Structure formats: C-alpha cells, structure tokens
Coordinates of C-alpha atoms in Angstrom, one line a residue:
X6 CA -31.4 14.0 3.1
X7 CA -32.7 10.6 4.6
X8 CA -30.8 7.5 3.7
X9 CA -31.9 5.5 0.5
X10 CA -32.3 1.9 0.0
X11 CA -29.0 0.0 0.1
X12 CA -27.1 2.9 1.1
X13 CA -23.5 2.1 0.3
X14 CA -22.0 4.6 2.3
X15 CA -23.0 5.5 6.4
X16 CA -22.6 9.0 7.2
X17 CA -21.6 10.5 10.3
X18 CA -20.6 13.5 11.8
X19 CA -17.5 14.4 10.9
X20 CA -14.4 16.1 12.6
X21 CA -14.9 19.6 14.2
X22 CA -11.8 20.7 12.3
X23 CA -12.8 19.7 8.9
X24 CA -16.2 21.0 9.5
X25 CA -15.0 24.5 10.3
X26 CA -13.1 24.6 6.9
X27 CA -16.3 23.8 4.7
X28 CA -17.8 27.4 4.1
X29 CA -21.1 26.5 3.3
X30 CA -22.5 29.7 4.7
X31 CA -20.9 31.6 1.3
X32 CA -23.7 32.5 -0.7
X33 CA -23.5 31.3 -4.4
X34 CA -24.5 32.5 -7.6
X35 CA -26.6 29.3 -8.0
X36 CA -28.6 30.7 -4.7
X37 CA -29.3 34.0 -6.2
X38 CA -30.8 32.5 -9.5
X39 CA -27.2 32.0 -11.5
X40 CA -26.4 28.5 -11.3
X41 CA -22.3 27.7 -12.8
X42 CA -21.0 25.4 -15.4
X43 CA -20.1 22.6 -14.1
X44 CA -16.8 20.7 -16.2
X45 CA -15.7 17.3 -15.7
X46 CA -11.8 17.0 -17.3
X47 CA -11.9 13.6 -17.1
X48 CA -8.5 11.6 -17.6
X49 CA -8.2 8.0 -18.8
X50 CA -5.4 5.7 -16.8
X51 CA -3.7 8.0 -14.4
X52 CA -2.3 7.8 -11.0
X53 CA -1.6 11.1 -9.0
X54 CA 2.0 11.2 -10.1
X55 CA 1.8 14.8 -9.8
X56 CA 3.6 17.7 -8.4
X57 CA 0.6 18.9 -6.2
X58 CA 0.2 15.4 -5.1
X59 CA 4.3 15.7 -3.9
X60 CA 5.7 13.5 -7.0
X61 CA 8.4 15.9 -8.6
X62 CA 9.3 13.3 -11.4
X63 CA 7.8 15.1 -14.5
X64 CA 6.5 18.9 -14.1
X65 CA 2.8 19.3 -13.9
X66 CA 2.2 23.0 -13.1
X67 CA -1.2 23.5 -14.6
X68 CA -2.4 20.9 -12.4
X69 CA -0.6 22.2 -10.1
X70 CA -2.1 25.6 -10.2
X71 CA -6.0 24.0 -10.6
X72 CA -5.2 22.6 -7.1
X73 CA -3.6 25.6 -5.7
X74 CA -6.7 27.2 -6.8
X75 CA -8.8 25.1 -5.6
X76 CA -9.4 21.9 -3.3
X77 CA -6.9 19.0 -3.7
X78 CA -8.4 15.4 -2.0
X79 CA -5.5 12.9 -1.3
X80 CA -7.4 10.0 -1.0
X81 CA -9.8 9.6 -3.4
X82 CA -10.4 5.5 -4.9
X83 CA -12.5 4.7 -8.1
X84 CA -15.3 2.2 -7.4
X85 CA -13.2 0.1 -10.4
X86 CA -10.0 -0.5 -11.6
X87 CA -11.1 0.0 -14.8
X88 CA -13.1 2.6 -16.8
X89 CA -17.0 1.3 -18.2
X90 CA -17.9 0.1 -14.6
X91 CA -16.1 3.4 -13.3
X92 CA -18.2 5.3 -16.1
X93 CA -21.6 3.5 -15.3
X94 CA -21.3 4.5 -11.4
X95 CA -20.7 8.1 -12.0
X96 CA -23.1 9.0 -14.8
X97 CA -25.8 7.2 -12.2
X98 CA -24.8 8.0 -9.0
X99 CA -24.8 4.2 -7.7
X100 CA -21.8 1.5 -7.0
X101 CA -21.9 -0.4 -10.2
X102 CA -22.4 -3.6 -8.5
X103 CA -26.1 -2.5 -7.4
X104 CA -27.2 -1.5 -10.2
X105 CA -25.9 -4.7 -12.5
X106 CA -23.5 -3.2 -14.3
X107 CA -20.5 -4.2 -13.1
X108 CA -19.1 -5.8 -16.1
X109 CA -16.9 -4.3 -18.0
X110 CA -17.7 -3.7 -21.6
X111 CA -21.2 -5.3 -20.9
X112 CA -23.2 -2.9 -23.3
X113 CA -21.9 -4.4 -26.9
X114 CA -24.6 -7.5 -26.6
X115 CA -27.7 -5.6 -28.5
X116 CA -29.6 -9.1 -27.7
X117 CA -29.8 -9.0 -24.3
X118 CA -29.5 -5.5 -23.4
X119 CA -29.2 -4.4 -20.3
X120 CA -31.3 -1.7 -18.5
X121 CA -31.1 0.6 -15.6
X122 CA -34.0 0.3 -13.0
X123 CA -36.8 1.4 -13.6
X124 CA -36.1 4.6 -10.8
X125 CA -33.0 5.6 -13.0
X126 CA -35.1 5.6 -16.3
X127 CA -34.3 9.2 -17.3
X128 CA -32.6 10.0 -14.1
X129 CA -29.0 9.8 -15.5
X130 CA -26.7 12.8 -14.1
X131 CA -26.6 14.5 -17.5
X132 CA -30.6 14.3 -17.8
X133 CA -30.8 15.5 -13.8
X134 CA -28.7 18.7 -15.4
X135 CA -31.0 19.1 -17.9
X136 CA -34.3 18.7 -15.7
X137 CA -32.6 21.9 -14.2
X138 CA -32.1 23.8 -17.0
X139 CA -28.6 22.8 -18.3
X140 CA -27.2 22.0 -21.5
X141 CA -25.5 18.8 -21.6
X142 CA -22.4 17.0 -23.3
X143 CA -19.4 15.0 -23.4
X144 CA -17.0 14.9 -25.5
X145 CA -15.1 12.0 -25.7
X146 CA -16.4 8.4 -24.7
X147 CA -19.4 6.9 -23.2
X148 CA -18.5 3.9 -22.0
X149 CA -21.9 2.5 -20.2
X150 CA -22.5 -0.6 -19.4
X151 CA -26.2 -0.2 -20.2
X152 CA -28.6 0.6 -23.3
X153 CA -29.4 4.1 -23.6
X154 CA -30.9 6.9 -25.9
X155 CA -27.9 9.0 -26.2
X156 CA -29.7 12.0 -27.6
X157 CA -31.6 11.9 -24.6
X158 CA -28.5 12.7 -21.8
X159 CA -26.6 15.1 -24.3
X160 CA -28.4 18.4 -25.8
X161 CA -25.0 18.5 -27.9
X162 CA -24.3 15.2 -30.0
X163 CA -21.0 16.1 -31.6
X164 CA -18.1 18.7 -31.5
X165 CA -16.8 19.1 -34.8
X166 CA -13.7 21.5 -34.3
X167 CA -13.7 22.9 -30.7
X168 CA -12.1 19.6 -28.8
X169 CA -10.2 21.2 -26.3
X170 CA -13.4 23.9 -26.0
X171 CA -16.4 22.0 -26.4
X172 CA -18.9 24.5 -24.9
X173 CA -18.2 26.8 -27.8
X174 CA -20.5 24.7 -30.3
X175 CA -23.6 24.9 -27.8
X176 CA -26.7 25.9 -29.7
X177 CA -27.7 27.8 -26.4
X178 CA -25.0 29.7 -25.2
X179 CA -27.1 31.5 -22.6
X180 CA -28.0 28.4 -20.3
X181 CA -25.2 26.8 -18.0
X182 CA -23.6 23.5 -19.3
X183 CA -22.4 20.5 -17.4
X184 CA -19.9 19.2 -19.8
X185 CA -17.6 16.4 -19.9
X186 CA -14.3 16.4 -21.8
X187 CA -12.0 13.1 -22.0
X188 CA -8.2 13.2 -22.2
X189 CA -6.3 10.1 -22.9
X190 CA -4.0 10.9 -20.1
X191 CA -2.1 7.3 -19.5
X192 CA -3.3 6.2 -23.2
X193 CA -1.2 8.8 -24.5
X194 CA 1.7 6.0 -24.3
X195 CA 0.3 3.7 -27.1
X196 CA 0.2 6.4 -29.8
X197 CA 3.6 7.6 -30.2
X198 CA 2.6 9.5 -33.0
X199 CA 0.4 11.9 -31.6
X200 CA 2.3 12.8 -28.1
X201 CA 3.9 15.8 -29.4
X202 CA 6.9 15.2 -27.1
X203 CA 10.0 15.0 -28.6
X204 CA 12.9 12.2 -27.4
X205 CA 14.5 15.3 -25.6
X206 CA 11.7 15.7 -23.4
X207 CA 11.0 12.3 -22.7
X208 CA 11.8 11.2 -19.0
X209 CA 15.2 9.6 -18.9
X210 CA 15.3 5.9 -17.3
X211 CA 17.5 7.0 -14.4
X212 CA 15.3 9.5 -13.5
X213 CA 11.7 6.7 -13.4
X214 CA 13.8 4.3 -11.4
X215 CA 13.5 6.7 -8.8
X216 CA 9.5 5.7 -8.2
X217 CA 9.7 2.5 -10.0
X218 CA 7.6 0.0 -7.3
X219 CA 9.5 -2.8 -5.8
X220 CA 6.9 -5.3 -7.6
X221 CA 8.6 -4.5 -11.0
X222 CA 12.3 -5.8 -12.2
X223 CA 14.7 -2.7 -12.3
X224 CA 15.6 -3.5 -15.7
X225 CA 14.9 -1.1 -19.4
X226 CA 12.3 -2.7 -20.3
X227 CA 10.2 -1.6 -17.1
X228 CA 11.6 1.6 -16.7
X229 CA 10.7 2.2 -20.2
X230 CA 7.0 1.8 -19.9
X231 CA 7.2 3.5 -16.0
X232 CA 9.0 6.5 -17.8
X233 CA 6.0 6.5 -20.7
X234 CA 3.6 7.0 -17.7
X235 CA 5.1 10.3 -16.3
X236 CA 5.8 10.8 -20.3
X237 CA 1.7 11.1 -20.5
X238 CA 1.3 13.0 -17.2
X239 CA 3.3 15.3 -18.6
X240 CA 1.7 15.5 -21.9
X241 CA -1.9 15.4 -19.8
X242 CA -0.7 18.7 -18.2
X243 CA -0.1 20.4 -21.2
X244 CA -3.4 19.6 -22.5
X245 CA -5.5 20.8 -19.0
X246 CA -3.2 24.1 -19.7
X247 CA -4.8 24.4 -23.1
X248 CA -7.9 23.7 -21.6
X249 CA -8.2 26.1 -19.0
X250 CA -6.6 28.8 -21.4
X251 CA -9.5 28.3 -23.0
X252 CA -12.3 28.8 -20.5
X253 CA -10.1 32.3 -19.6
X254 CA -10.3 33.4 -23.4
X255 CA -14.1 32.7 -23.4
X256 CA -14.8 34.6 -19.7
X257 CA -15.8 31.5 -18.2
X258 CA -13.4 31.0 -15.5
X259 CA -15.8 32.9 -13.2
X260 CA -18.4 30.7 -13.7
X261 CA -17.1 27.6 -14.5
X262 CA -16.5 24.8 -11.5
X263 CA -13.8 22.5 -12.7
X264 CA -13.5 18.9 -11.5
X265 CA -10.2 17.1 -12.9
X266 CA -10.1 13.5 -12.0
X267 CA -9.1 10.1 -13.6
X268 CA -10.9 7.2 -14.1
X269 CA -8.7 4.5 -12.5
X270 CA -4.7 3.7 -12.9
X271 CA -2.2 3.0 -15.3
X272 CA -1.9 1.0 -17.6
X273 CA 0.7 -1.0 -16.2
X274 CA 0.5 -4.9 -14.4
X275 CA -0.6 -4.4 -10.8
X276 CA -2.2 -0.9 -11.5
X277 CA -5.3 -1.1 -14.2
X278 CA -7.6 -3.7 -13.8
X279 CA -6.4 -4.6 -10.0
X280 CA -7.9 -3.4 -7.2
X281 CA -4.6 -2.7 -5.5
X282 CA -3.8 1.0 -5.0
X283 CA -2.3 1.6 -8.0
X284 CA -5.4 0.8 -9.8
X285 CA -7.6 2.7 -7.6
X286 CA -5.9 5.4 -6.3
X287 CA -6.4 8.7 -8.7
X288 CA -6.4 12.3 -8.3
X289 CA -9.0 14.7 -7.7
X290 CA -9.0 18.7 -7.7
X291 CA -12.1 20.6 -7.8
X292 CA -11.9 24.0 -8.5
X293 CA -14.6 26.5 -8.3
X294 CA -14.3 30.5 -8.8
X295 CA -14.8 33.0 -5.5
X296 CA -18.9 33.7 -6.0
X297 CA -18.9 29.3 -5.5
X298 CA -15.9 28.6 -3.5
X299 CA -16.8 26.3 -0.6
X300 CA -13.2 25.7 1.0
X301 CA -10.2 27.8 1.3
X302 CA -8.2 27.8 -2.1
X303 CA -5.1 25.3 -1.8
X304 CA -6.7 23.2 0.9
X305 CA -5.7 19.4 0.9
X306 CA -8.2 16.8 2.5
X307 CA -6.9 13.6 3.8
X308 CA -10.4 12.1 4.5
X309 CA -11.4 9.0 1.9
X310 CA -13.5 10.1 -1.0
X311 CA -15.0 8.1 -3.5
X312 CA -15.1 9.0 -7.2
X313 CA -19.0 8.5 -7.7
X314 CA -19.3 11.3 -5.1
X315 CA -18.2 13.3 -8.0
X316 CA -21.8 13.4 -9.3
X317 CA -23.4 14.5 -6.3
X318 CA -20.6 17.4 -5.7
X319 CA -21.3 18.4 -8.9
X320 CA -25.3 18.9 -8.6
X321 CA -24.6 20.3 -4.9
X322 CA -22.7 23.1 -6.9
X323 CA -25.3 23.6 -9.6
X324 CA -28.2 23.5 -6.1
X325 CA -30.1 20.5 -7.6
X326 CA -31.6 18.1 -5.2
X327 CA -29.2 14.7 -4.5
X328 CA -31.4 11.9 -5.0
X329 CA -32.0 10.0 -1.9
X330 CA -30.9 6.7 -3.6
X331 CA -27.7 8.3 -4.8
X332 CA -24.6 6.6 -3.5
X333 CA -22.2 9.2 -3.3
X334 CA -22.3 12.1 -1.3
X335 CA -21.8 16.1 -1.6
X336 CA -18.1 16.2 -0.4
X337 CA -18.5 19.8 0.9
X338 CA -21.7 19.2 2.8
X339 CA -21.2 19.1 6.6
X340 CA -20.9 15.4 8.7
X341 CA -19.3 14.4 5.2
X342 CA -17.5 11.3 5.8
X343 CA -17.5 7.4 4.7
X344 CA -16.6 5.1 7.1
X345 CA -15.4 2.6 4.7
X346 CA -14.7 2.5 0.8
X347 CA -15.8 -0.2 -1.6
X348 CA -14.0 -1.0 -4.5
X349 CA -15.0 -4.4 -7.1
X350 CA -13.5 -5.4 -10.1
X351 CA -15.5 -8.1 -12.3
X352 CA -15.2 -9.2 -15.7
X353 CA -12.8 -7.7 -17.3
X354 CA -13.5 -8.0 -21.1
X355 CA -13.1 -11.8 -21.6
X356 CA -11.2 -12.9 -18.0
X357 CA -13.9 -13.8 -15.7
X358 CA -12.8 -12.6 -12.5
X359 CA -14.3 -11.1 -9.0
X360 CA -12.5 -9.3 -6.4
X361 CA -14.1 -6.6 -3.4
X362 CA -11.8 -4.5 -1.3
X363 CA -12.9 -2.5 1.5
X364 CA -10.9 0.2 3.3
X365 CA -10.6 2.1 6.2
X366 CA -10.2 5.6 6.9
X367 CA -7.4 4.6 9.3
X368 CA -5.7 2.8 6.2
X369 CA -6.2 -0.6 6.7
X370 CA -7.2 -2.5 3.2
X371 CA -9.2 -5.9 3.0
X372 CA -9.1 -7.4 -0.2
X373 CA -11.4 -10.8 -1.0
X374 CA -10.7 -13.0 -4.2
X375 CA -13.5 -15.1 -5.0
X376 CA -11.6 -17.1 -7.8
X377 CA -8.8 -18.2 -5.6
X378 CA -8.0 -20.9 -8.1
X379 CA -7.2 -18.4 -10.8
X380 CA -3.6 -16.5 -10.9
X381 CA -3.7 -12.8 -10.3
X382 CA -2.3 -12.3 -13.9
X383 CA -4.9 -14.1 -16.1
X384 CA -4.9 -13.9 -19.4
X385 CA -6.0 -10.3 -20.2
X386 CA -5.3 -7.2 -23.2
X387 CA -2.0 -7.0 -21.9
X388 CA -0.1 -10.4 -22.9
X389 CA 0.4 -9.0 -26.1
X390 CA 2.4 -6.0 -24.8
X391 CA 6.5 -6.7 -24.7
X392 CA 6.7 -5.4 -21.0
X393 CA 4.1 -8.5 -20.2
X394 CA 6.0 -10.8 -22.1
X395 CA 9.2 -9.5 -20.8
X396 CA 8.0 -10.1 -17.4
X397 CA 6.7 -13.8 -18.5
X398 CA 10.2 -15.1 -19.6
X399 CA 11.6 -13.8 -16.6
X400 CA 9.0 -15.6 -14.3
X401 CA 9.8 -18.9 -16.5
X402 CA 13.3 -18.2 -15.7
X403 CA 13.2 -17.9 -12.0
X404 CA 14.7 -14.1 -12.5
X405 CA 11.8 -12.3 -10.2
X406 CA 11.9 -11.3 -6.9
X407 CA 9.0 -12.8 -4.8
X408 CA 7.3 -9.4 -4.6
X409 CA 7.8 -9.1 -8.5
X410 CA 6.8 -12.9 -9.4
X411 CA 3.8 -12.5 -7.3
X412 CA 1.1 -11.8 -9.7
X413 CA 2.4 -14.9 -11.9
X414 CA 1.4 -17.6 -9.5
X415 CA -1.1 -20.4 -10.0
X416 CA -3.2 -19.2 -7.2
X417 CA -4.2 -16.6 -5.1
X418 CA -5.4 -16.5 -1.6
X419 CA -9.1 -15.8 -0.5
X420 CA -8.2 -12.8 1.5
X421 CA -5.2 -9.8 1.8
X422 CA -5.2 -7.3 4.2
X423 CA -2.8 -4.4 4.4
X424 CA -1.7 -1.6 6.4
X425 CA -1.0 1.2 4.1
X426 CA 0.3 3.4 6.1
X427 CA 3.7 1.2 6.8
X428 CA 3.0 -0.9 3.6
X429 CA 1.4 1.8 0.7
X430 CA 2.7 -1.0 -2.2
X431 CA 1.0 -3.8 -0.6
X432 CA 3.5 -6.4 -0.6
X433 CA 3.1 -7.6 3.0
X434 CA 0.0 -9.8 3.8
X435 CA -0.9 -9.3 6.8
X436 CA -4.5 -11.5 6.5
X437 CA -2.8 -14.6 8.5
X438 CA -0.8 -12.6 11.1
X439 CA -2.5 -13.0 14.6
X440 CA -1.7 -9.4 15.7
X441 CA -3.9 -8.2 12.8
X442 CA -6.8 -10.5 13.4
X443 CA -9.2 -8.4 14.7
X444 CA -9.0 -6.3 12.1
X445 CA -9.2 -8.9 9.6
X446 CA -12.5 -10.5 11.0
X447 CA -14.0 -7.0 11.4
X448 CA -13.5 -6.0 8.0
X449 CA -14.4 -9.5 6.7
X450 CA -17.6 -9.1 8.5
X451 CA -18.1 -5.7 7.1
X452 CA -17.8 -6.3 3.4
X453 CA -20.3 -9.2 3.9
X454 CA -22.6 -7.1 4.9
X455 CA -21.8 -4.6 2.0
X456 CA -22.4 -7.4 -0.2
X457 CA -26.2 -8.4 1.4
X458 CA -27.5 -4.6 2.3
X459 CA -26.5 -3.7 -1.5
X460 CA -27.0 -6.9 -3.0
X461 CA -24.0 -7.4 -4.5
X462 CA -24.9 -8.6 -8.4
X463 CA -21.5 -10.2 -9.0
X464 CA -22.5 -12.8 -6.4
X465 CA -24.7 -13.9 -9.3
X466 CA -24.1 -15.5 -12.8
X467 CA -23.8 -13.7 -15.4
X468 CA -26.7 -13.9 -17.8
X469 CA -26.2 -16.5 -20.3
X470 CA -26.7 -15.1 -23.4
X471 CA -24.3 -12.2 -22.2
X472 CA -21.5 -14.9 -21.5
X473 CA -22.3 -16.5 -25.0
X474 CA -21.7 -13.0 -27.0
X475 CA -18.8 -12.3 -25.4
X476 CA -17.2 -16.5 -25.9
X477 CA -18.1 -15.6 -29.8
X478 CA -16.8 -12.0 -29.9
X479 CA -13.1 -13.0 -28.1
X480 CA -13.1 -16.9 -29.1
X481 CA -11.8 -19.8 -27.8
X482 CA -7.8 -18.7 -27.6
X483 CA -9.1 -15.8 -25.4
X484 CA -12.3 -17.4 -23.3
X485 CA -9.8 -19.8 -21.5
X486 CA -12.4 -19.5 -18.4
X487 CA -14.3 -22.9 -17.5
X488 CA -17.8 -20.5 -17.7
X489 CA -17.5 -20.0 -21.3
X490 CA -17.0 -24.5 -21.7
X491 CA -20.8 -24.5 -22.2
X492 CA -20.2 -22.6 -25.5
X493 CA -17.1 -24.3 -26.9
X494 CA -18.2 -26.7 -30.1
X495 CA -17.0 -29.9 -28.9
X496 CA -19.0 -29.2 -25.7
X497 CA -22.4 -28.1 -27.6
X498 CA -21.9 -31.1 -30.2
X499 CA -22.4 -33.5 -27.0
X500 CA -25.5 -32.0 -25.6

C-alpha cells in the first residue's frame, strides 16, 4: 500500500525479531471465502490497571485470559484524552486533527454542521464492513464529531434486550458482523447504584495507596476516588466475562476476533482530558481464534501502537482493502512500526484549550502548550466533583506538594519533555536541561512538521458560529475563555 496524502505515520522496516513472530503466512478463513466477526469491546475511561498488564491491585482474570489468549500491546496511546475526538478518528481511520474534528462534542451545533471530506463520504469503517458484506452495529454511543446518517453505518439501529449480546438481534444471522459494544468501564464510579459491588468488595484505601501517583495528596479523599477506579476495573472485568460467556454459548468464539480497548484514561485530574500518560495510555488485547490467529497466543509487544490502527487491524482481519489515506496501520502486517506517536487535545466541551505531544519509540515524550497563559486545570466538568474541590482548598492553603500543586498554577510552560523510562509520571521537565537538548530541538522540529504535512486544523479558529453555540449552550459562568468575549451581552451591546 503506497503512502496517502498527509500520512501521519512513516513506516519502516521493522525488527527481524518482531517480524519472525507475525505469522502472516497462516491461512485464514477470510482467505478461503469465510471472513470472521470482527467485535470491538470498547471501554469508557480506563487505564491498563490490569493483572495482564502486571497491576495486581484488583483481580481481572477475564481480561486476563483474553490476553493470554491472544496478543497483549503495552504501549498503545489514544490520539485524545478524551472520547468524541478519540471516537471520530477510529470510526474514520484519520487523526482527528486532519480531518477537522478535533473538538470535542463538536457535533451538537445542527447550524453549522460539520462534514467529513468529501473522500470519506460513505467511507466510514462501519460502511467499509458493509461494502464487504457485513452487518453492522454498535451498541452503546456514537460520539462523532460530524453530521451523519446513522442508518447508513449500522444495518442494526437498536438492541432491545440482548446488551451484553448484541449480535443476537441481527435480522441476518448468516453474514459476519463488525459490532461495537460500549462498557462504562471508569464511568462505572458515578453511578453507585448500578455497580453491583457490594462495600465488602470494594478496594480498601490501604490497598489504592499502593499505586496512588505522587501528583495526588495521600489523604481519603484521593484514595477514595483512586480505589473507585480499580472498583470499575474490577466491575469492567466482570462484564467482558459475561460477554465472552456469551459469544461461547452462541458458537461464536471460533469465529469471532475480539479487540478490547479503551477510549482514553480515567476520570481523575491529570489522567482524562490531559495528554499526559495517564490520559493516553490504555490497554489493548486483540484476540482472534486458531483458523485467524496471526501471532503466538500470550505474546506481549512493546513497540508503540496507536488506537486508530484499531480500524485498519480490524479490516486486515476481515481481508478488506486499507484505504491508502487511512492513518493507522494493520498492526500485524510486516515492517509495522511508527516512528513517532501523535497525541492532541482541543476544546474540551467549553475550556478552549490546545496541546500536541509527540513520542518516541525510545520513550522520550515532547509535549507543546499553545495556551501557555492558561493553568493546566482550567475550569472544566470536574470542579464540581468534591475530590476537585478538595484538591482546590488544599492549593489555597499551601497543603500540596510541588508535584501535586502543579496543575493549579497560573501558567504553564510552552514545552515539557520527558523521559519515561526513568520518569513514567512525568514530574521532571526535562525541556530546559542542556543534556536533553538535542532531543528537545529534534522533537520540536518533528511535531512542526506533523503539524504542516497534516495540516494541523487546531492551528486555526474555530468557526464562529460553532464558538457562539457552544458560549449559549454552557453560558457565561462556564465560557470564562477570552474567545467566547465576542458573544458576551455587554460586549455585543457595544458593537
């Protein structure tokens, strides 16, 4: 496949080692006319707290068992810390920031909708599938930041009973399905009522202190919400047990190829919505039946993967043609590798924002703020939550740490750059340290070409009319940014 326009992601031939393991010689049931279901378990807010992913704190054995049955990748980043920008580069198989939308919860202004390009018209992943024969659906949430016929990229509109079996309402049970089922994963914390776990099983404070980052107080009211989060994984794991119980009652498990995968991070400050690792960093197990299997069961990769090549993994499996403009790439296909990752976070909701990081394979980590004269901690969803305010009075009290009080500052700088390997919570700058120079002023000179070869659309304004909707959906008391000024009554009176 030759390289498309504004190719995010260089290829290159990849290790000898890695490419022994990738058995693409084994024939598949797609390659002899029978192409497999392909099923997206698809996780709101989670990190890879899990056991497979060597974090003991809660048990996850059915995830656990997916990736011993399957391929486990360490390293895999979401394009965005948070989930409609994540969600729009997937289900089109381009960075988010290419294709315009980057903006989170960009879709709700009917008066200035906004469109995929013209090549993408009808080109979704979902209506790709169905090009090639497959029934389509997902059930759960959309989450696009684009206007779209919905009836058009699902065969299958609504599940009435079957939620944790979706494929079982399918009109046309005897074509293969590429289905999509959400679980609310790190969500699972705000509705008590519905977790099913009991106080008993609930992880004790002592116990989430153990992985509690040093950019949180070691006080209840942290280790409270930390604990919720393994609370949820554990809850999560249930569910993907119920789920795969399931696809073994219905005989599907042979012909099934199940991707499990989350969207971005936590919930927590520092995790969703920042483009540090905690918001970035989320699991990935694909697991795939003998007839398809393409590595070894139980293999781990350490190389850098990106969640949009999700999609083209998926139509690799089901042997439709990647599109040459696609952005990811088939994970299993030999000379696999990126030499860099791209994550961006934008507008988040109401906060105005606009962040890049770029990473290395090696684990260095380049972040850029453009808004330097904004805090990290603008006023987002979560200052109505208590562990936000909890973490406000203690800021106005001169109670954090440095590391802790960092996201409460009046500024930020224009760059960060990290080494993960000595410093995986990214507390140590390391952008104005002269032994890391080089690396700073290569990587500096990579995202800015990023940025021009894909032409970056958060270097632009947002349209007008889109900023105006969303100053009248949140208000003044939420639309503190000087863009939405323009809109505010005392402003418009003058003009």
């Amino acid at each position: 496949m030759s390289n498309g326009p504004f190719r995010t992601f260089r290829m290159v031939l990849f290790t000898a080692g890695l490419v022994g393991l990738l058995s693409a010689q084994t024939p598949t049931s797609a390659e002899a006319g029978k192409q497999p279901n392909i099923f997206w378990i698809y996780i709101e807010d989670m990190n890879p707290f899990l056991g497979c992913y060597g974090d003991d704190t809660v048990p996850t054995p059915n995830m656990d068992r997916l990736s011993e049955n399957g391929v486990l990748f360490e390293k895999c980043f979401a394009p965005a810390p948070v989930c409609s920008p994540t969600r729009s580069a997937l289900i089109t198989g381009r960075m988010q920031t290419t294709i315009g939308v980057h903006n989170h919860n960009s879709a709700y202004n009917k008066g200035t909708p906004i469109f995929l390009p013209d090549y993408l018209q009808g080109n979704t992943l979902p209506e790709l599938f169905q090009q090639n024969g497959y029934e389509t659906f997902n059930q759960g949430k959309d989450h696009y930041n684009f206007t779209y016929d919905r009836t058009k990229l699902y065969t299958m509109q609504k599940v009435e009973k079957n939620l944790m079996a979706p494929w079982r309402e399918l009109e046309n049970k005897d074509k293969p399905w590429f289905g999509q089922l959400l679980l609310w994963g790190g969500k699972e914390a705000f509705y008590e009522d519905i977790t099913g776990l009991n106080d008993e099983d609930r992880l004790p404070l002592a116990e989430a202190a153990k992985t509690l980052p040093p950019y949180y107080p070691q006080d209840e009211m942290m280790l409270k919400y930390w604990a919720m989060h393994y609370d949820c994984i554990k809850l999560t794991d249930t569910r993907v047990g119920e789920i795969m119980e399931n696809l073994k009652a219905d005989g599907l498990l042979e012909n099934t190829i199940v991707i499990l995968f989350s969207d971005h991070g936590c919930y927590m400050p520092r995790h969703k919505q920042f483009c540090y690792e905690g918001g970035l960093h989320v699991p990935l197990i694909i697991s795939a039946p003998k007839a398809y299997e393409k590595q070894p069961d139980g293999t781990r990769r350490p190389d850098l993967v990106s969640a949009i090549d999700i999609s083209a993994t998926s139509l690799a499996y089901a042997g439709i043609e990647i599109p040459e403009w696609y952005d990811g790439q088939d994970v299993f296909a030999e000379g696999f590798k990126h030499d860099y990752l791209v994550s961006a976070k934008d507008r988040m909701d109401f906060t105005i924002d606009r962040i890049r990081t770029i990473r290395t394979p090696e684990g260095m980590k380049y972040i850029r703020n453009f808004m330097v004269d904004r805090p990290w901690m603008q006023l987002n969803y979560r200052h109505v939550r208590d562990y936000m305010i909890h973490m406000q009075e203690l800021f106005d009290a001169g109670q954090l740490s440095e590391a802790e009080a960092r996201l409460f500052g009046d500024y930020r700088p224009a760059e960060e750059l990290y080494d993960l390997n000595k410093d995986p919570h990214e507390i140590n700058n390391l952008a104005h340290d002269p032994a890391h120079r080089k690396q700073l002023v290569a990587l500096r000179a990579q995202l800015d070409n990023w940025i021009k070869e894909t032409d970056d659309k958060g270097q632009y304004p947002e349209d007008e009319a889109n900023l105006r909707y969303t100053y009248e959906r949140w208000g003044d008391e939420k639309c503190i940014n000087p863009e939405y000024d323009r809109f505010r009554p005392a402003v418009a009176d003058k003009k």
